[in-house]
Short mmCIF file of C-alpha atoms in Angstrom, two decimals:
data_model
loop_
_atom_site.label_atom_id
_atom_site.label_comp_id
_atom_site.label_asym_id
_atom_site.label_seq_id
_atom_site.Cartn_x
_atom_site.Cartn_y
_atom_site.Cartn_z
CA UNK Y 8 -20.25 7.21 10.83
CA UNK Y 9 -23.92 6.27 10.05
CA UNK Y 10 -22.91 2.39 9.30
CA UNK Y 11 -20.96 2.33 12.65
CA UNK Y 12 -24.11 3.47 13.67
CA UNK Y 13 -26.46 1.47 13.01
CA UNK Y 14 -24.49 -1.82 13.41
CA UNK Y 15 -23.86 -0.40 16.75
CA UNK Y 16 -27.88 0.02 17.24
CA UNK Y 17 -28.26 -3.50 15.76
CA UNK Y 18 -26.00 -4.90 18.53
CA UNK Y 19 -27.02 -2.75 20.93
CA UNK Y 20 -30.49 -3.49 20.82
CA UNK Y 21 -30.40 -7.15 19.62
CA UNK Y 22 -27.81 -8.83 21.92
CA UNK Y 23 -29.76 -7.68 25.45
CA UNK Y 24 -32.83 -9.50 24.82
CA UNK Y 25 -30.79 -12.61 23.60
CA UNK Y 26 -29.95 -13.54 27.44
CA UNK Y 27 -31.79 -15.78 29.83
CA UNK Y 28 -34.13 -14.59 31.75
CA UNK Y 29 -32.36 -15.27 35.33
CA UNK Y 30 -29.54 -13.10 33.82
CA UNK Y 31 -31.54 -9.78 32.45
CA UNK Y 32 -31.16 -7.30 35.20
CA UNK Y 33 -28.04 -5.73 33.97
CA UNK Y 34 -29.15 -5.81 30.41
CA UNK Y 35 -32.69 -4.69 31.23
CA UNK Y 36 -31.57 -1.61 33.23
CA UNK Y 37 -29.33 -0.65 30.12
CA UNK Y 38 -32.02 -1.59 27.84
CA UNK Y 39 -34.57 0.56 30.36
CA UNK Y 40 -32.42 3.31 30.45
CA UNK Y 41 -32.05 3.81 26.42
CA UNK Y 42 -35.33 4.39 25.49
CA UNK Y 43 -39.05 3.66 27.59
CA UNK Y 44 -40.09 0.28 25.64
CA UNK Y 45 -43.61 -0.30 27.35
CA UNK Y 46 -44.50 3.15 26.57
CA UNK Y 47 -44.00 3.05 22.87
CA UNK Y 48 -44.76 -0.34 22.30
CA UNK Y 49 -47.88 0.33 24.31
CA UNK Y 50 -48.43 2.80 21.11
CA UNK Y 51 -48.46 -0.14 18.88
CA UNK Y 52 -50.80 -2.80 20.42
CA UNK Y 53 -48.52 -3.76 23.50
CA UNK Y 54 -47.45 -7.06 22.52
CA UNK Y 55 -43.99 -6.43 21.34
CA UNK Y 56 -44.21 -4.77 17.76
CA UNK Y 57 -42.03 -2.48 19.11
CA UNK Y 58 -39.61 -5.38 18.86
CA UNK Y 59 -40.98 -5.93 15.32
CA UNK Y 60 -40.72 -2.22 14.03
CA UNK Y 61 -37.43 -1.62 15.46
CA UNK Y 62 -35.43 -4.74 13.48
CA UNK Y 63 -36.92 -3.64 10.30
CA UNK Y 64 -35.75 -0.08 10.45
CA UNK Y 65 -32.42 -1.59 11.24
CA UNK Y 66 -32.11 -4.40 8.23
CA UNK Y 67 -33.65 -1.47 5.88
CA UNK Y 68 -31.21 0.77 7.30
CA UNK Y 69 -28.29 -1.66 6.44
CA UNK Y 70 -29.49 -2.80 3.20
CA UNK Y 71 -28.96 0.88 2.52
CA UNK Y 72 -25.64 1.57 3.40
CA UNK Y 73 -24.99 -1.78 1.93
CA UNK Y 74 -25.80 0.12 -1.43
CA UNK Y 75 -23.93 3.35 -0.90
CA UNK Y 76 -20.86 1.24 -0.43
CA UNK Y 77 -21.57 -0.65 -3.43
CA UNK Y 78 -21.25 2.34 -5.22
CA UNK Y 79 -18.14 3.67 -3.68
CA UNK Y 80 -16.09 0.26 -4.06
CA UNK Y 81 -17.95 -1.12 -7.74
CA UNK Y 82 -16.31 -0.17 -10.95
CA UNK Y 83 -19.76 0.49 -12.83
CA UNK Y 84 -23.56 0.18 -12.05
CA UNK Y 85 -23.86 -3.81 -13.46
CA UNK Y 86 -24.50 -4.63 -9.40
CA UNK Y 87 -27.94 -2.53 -9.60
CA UNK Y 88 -28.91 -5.50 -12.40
CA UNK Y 89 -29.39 -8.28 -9.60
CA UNK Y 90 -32.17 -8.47 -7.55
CA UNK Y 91 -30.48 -8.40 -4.39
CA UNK Y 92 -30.33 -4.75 -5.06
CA UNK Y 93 -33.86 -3.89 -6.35
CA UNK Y 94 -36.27 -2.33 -3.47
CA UNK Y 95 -38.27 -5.68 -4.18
CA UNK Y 96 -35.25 -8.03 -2.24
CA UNK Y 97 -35.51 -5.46 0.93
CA UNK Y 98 -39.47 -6.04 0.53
CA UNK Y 99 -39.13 -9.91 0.61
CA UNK Y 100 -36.51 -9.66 2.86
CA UNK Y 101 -38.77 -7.48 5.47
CA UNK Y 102 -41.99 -10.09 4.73
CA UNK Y 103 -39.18 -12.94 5.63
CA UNK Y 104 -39.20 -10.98 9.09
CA UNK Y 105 -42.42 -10.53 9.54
CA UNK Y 106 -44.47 -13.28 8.64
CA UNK Y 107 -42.78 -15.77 11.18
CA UNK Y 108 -43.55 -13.10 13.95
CA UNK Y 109 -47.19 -12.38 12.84
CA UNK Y 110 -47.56 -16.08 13.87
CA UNK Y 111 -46.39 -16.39 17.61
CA UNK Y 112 -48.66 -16.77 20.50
CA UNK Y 113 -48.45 -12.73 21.78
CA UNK Y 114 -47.35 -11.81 25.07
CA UNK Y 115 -47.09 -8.38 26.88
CA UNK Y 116 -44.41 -6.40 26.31
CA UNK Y 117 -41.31 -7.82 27.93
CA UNK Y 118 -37.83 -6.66 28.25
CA UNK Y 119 -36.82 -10.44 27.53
CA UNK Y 120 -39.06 -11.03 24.65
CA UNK Y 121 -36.43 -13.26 22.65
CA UNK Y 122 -35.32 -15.37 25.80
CA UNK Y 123 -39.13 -15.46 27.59
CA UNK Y 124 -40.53 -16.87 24.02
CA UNK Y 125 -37.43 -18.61 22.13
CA UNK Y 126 -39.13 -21.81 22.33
CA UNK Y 127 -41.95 -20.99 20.12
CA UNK Y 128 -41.11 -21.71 16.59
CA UNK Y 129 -42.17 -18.92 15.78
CA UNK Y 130 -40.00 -16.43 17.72
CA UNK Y 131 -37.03 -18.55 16.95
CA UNK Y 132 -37.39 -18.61 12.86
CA UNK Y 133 -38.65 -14.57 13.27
CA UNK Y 134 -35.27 -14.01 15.23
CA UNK Y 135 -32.94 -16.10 13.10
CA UNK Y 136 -34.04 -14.70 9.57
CA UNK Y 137 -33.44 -11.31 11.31
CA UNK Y 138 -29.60 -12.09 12.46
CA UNK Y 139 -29.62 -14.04 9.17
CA UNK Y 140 -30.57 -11.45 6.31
CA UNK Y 141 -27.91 -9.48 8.59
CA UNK Y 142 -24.78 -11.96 8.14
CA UNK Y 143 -25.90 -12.03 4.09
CA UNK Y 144 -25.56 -8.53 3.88
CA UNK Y 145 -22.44 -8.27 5.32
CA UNK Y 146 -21.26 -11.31 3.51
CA UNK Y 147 -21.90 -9.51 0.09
CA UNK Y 148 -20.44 -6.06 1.39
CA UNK Y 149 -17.36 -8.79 1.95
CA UNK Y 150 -17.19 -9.96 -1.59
CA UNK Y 151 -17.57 -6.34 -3.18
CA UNK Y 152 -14.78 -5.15 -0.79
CA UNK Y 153 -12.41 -7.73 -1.91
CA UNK Y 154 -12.54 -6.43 -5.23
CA UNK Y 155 -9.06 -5.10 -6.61
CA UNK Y 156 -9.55 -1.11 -6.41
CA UNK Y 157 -7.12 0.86 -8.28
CA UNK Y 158 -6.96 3.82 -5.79
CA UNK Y 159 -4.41 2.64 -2.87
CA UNK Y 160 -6.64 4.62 0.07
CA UNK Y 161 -9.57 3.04 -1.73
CA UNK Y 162 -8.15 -0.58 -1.50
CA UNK Y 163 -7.30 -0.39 2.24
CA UNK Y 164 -10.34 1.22 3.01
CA UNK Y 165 -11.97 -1.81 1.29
CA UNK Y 166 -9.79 -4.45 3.06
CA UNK Y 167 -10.63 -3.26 6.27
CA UNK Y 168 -13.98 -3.07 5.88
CA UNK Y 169 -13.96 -6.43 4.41
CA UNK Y 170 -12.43 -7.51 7.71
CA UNK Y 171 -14.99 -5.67 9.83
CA UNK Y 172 -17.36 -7.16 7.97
CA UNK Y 173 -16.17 -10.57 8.32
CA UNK Y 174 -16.43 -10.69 11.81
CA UNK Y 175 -19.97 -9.12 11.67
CA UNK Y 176 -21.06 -11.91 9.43
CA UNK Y 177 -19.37 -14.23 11.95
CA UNK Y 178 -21.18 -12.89 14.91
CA UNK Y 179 -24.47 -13.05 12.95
CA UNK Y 180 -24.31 -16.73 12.77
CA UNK Y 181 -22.33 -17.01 16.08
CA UNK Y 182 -25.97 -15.53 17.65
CA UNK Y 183 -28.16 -18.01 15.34
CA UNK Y 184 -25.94 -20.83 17.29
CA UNK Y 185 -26.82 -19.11 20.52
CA UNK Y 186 -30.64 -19.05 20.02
CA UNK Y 187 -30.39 -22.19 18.36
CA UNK Y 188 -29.18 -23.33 21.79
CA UNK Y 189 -31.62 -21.86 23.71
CA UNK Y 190 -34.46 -22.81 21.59
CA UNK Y 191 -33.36 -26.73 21.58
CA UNK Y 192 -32.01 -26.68 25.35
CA UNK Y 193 -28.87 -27.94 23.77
CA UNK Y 194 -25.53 -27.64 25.60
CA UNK Y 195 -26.82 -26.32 29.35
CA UNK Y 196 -25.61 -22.91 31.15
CA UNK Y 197 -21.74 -22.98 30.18
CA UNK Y 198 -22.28 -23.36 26.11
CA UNK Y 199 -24.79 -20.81 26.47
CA UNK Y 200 -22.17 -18.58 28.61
CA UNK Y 201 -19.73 -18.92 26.30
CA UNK Y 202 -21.48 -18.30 22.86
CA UNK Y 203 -22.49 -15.19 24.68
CA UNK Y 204 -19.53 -13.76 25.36
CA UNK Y 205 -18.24 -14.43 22.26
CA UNK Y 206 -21.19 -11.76 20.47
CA UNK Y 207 -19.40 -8.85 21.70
CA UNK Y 208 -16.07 -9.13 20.50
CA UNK Y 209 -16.67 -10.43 17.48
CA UNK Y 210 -19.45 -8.28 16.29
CA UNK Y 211 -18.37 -4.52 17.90
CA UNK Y 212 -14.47 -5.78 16.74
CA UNK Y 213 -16.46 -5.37 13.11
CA UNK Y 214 -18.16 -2.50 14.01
CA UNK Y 215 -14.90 -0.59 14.50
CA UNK Y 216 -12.95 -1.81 12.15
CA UNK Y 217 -15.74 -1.23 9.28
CA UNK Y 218 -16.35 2.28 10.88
CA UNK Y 219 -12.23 3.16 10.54
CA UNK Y 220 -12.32 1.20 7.20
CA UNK Y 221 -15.04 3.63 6.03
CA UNK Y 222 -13.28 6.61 7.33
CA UNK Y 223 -10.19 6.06 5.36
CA UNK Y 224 -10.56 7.89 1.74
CA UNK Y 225 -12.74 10.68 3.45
CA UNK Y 226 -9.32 11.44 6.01
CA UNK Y 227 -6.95 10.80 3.01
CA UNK Y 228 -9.19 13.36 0.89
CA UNK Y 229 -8.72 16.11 3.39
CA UNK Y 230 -5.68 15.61 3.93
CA UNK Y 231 -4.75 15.66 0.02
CA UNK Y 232 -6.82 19.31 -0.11
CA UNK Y 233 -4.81 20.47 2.72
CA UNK Y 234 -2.09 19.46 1.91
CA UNK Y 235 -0.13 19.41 5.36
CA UNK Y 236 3.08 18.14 4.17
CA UNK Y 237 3.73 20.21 1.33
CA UNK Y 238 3.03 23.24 3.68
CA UNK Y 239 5.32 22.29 6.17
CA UNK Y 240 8.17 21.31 3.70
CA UNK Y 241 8.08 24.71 2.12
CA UNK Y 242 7.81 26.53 5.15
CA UNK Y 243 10.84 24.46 6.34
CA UNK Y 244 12.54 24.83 2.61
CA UNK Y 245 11.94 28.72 2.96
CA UNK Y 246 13.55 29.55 6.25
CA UNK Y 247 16.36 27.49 5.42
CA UNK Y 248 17.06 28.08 2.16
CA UNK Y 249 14.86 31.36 0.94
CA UNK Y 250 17.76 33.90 1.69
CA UNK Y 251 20.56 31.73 -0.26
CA UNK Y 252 18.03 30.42 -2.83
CA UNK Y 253 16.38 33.32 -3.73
CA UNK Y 254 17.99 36.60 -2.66
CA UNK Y 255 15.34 37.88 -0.43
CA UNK Y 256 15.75 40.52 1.82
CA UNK Y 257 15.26 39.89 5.79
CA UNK Y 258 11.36 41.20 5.63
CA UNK Y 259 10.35 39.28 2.26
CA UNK Y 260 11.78 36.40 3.64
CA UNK Y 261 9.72 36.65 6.92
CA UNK Y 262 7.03 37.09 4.91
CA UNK Y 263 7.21 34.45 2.90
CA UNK Y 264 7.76 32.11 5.40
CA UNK Y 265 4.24 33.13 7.07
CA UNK Y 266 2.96 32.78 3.74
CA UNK Y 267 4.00 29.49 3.33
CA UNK Y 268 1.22 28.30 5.97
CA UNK Y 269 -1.76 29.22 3.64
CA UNK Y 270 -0.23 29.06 0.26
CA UNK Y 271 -2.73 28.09 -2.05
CA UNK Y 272 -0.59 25.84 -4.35
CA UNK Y 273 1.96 25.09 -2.19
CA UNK Y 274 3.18 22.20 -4.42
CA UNK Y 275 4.03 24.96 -6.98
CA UNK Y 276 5.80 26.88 -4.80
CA UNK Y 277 8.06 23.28 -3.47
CA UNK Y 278 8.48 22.84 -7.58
CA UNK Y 279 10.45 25.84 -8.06
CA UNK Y 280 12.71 25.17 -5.08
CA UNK Y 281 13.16 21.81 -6.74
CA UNK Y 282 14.53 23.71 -10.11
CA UNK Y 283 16.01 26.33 -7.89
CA UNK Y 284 18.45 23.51 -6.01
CA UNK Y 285 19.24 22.22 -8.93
CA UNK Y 286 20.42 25.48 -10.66
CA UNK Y 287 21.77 26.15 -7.18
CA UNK Y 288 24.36 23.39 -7.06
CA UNK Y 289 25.65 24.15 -10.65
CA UNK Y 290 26.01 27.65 -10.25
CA UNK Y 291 27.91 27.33 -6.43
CA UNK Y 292 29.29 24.25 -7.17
CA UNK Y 293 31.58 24.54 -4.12
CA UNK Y 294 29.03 25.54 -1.48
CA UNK Y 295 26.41 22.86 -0.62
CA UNK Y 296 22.88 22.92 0.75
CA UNK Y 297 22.68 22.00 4.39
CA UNK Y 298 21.98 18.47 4.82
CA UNK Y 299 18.62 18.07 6.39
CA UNK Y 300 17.31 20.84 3.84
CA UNK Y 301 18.87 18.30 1.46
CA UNK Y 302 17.08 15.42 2.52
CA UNK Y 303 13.67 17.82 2.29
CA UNK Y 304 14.81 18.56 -1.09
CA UNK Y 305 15.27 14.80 -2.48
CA UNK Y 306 12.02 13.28 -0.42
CA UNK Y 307 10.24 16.30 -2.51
CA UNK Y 308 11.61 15.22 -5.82
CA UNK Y 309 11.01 11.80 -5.03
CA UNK Y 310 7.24 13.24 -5.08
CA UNK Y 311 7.30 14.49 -8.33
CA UNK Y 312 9.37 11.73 -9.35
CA UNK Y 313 5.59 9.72 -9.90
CA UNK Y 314 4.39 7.34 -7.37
CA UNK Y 315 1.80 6.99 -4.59
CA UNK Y 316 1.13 10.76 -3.50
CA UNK Y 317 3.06 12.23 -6.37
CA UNK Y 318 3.05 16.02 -6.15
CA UNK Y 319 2.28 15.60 -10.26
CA UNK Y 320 -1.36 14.68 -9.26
CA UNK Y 321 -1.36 17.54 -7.63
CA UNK Y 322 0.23 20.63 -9.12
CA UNK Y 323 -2.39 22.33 -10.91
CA UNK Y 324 0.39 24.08 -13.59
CA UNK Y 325 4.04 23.73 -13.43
CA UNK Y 326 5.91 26.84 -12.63
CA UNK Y 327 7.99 28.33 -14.83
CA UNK Y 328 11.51 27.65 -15.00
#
């Protein structure tokens, strides 16, 4: 998923330079051990653009995704009106960035670069617009996603991802508190412990549940195409009932039992054993289908019945009765 993605690369690279300095080794080695920093910021002047370059690829990245779902979830293109959605608000928003750190007294590159210079105004405004722009965004994918959406996959993909997003937004401004912290000296060691430990769940708890929210109508759209449960009923209808419904000898019925796997319109084929059963039960009105091929039966007329799933939306021409 590329938004699981790159809200896991926002976390992932954000939240290890966000802890003291006395506490970096752990997060330094896993920092170290993801990509070589000094190298490549060494590439861009040494003095921790690399930091610089690497938010704005993330916000950009976001903003984007925040426009594809604003597509999938928005009922027309009115959203593309408002400037929040124009290239110009991800300019402003990247200058918002970048100005406060163009401003800092510059250091070598550091693995702690947030911690080792949070006291300079500076470093704290360029870090808290970052986080900042980051909690807006997901607050408006929040509001589109609580939209009512006619499609029922569509409206629980939106809920969850309106859930993941919530907590992303709340970890966003959960880390603002934390630099806040460390930037005023506010609170000592065990505030500071505990706003840090609560980053993690909060924001990757968002970044699964928008990544499953997300995942939803592309899993229900397969499974539609394939159509798994019609091909299983009518394999299950034919071996049970194919002989009795339909006279077939031993080999066609075989036959059509295998066939039953890759059917192309296998709804078709389930809506003439619908009209078969029924013809069925008033020509042998004293012999009755076996009950769990019953049960098949019904849950498949219930289908075309109408309703969520109905086989209707589905059959592409109704067989012939």
């Amino acid at each position: 998923m590329p938004f699981a993605y790159i809200l896991s690369l926002a976390g992932a690279l954000q939240r290890p330079l966000l802890v003291r300095s006395e506490s970096v080794s752990s997060a330094s080695f896993l920092q170290v051990s993801s990509y070589p920093k000094k190298p490549l910021d060494a590439a861009v002047g040494g003095v921790n653009f690399l930091h610089l370059v690497r938010n704005l690829c993330v916000t950009s990245a976001v903003w984007l995704v925040r426009e594809g779902i604003f597509a999938a979830y928005s009922p027309d293109e009115s959203y593309r009106s408002r400037l929040s959605h124009r290239p110009l608000a991800a300019g402003l928003g990247a200058a918002a960035i970048t100005v406060p750190f163009l401003f800092q007294r510059f250091v070598p590159t550091t693995q702690s670069y947030v911690p080792e210079n949070v006291q300079q105004l500076p470093v704290f405004i360029y870090a808290s617009v970052y986080m900042g722009i980051l909690a807006l965004l997901a607050v408006s994918v929040l509001r589109i996603c609580l939209r009512p959406q006619e499609s029922l996959p569509v409206r629980v993909s939106s809920r969850v991802v309106a859930s993941g997003m919530a907590l992303v937004a709340l970890a966003s401004v959960e880390e603002i508190a934390y630099m806040t912290a460390l930037h005023t000296d506010v609170g000592g060691s065990s505030l500071h412990h505990v706003l840090y430990v609560l980053f993690n769940p909060l924001f990757y708890g968002g970044v699964l549940l928008t990544s499953l929210g997300l995942g939803i109508p592309p899993v229900v759209k397969v499974w539609r195409r394939l159509q798994l449960w019609d091909r299983a009923a009518l394999v299950f209808l034919t071996a049970m009932l194919g002989r009795a419904y339909w006279g077939l000898s031993r080999a066609a019925w075989l036959a059509a039992i295998v066939t039953g796997f890759y059917a192309k319109h296998p709804s078709v084929r389930l809506y003439q054993y619908v009209i078969r059963s029924s013809d069925h039960k008033v020509a042998l009105s004293g012999r009755s289908t076996p009950m769990l091929a019953d049960r098949v039966l019904d849950a498949v007329q219930a289908r075309f019945d109408g309703g969520v799933g109905s086989l209707e939306s589905v059959l592409p021409v109704k067989a012939r009765q």
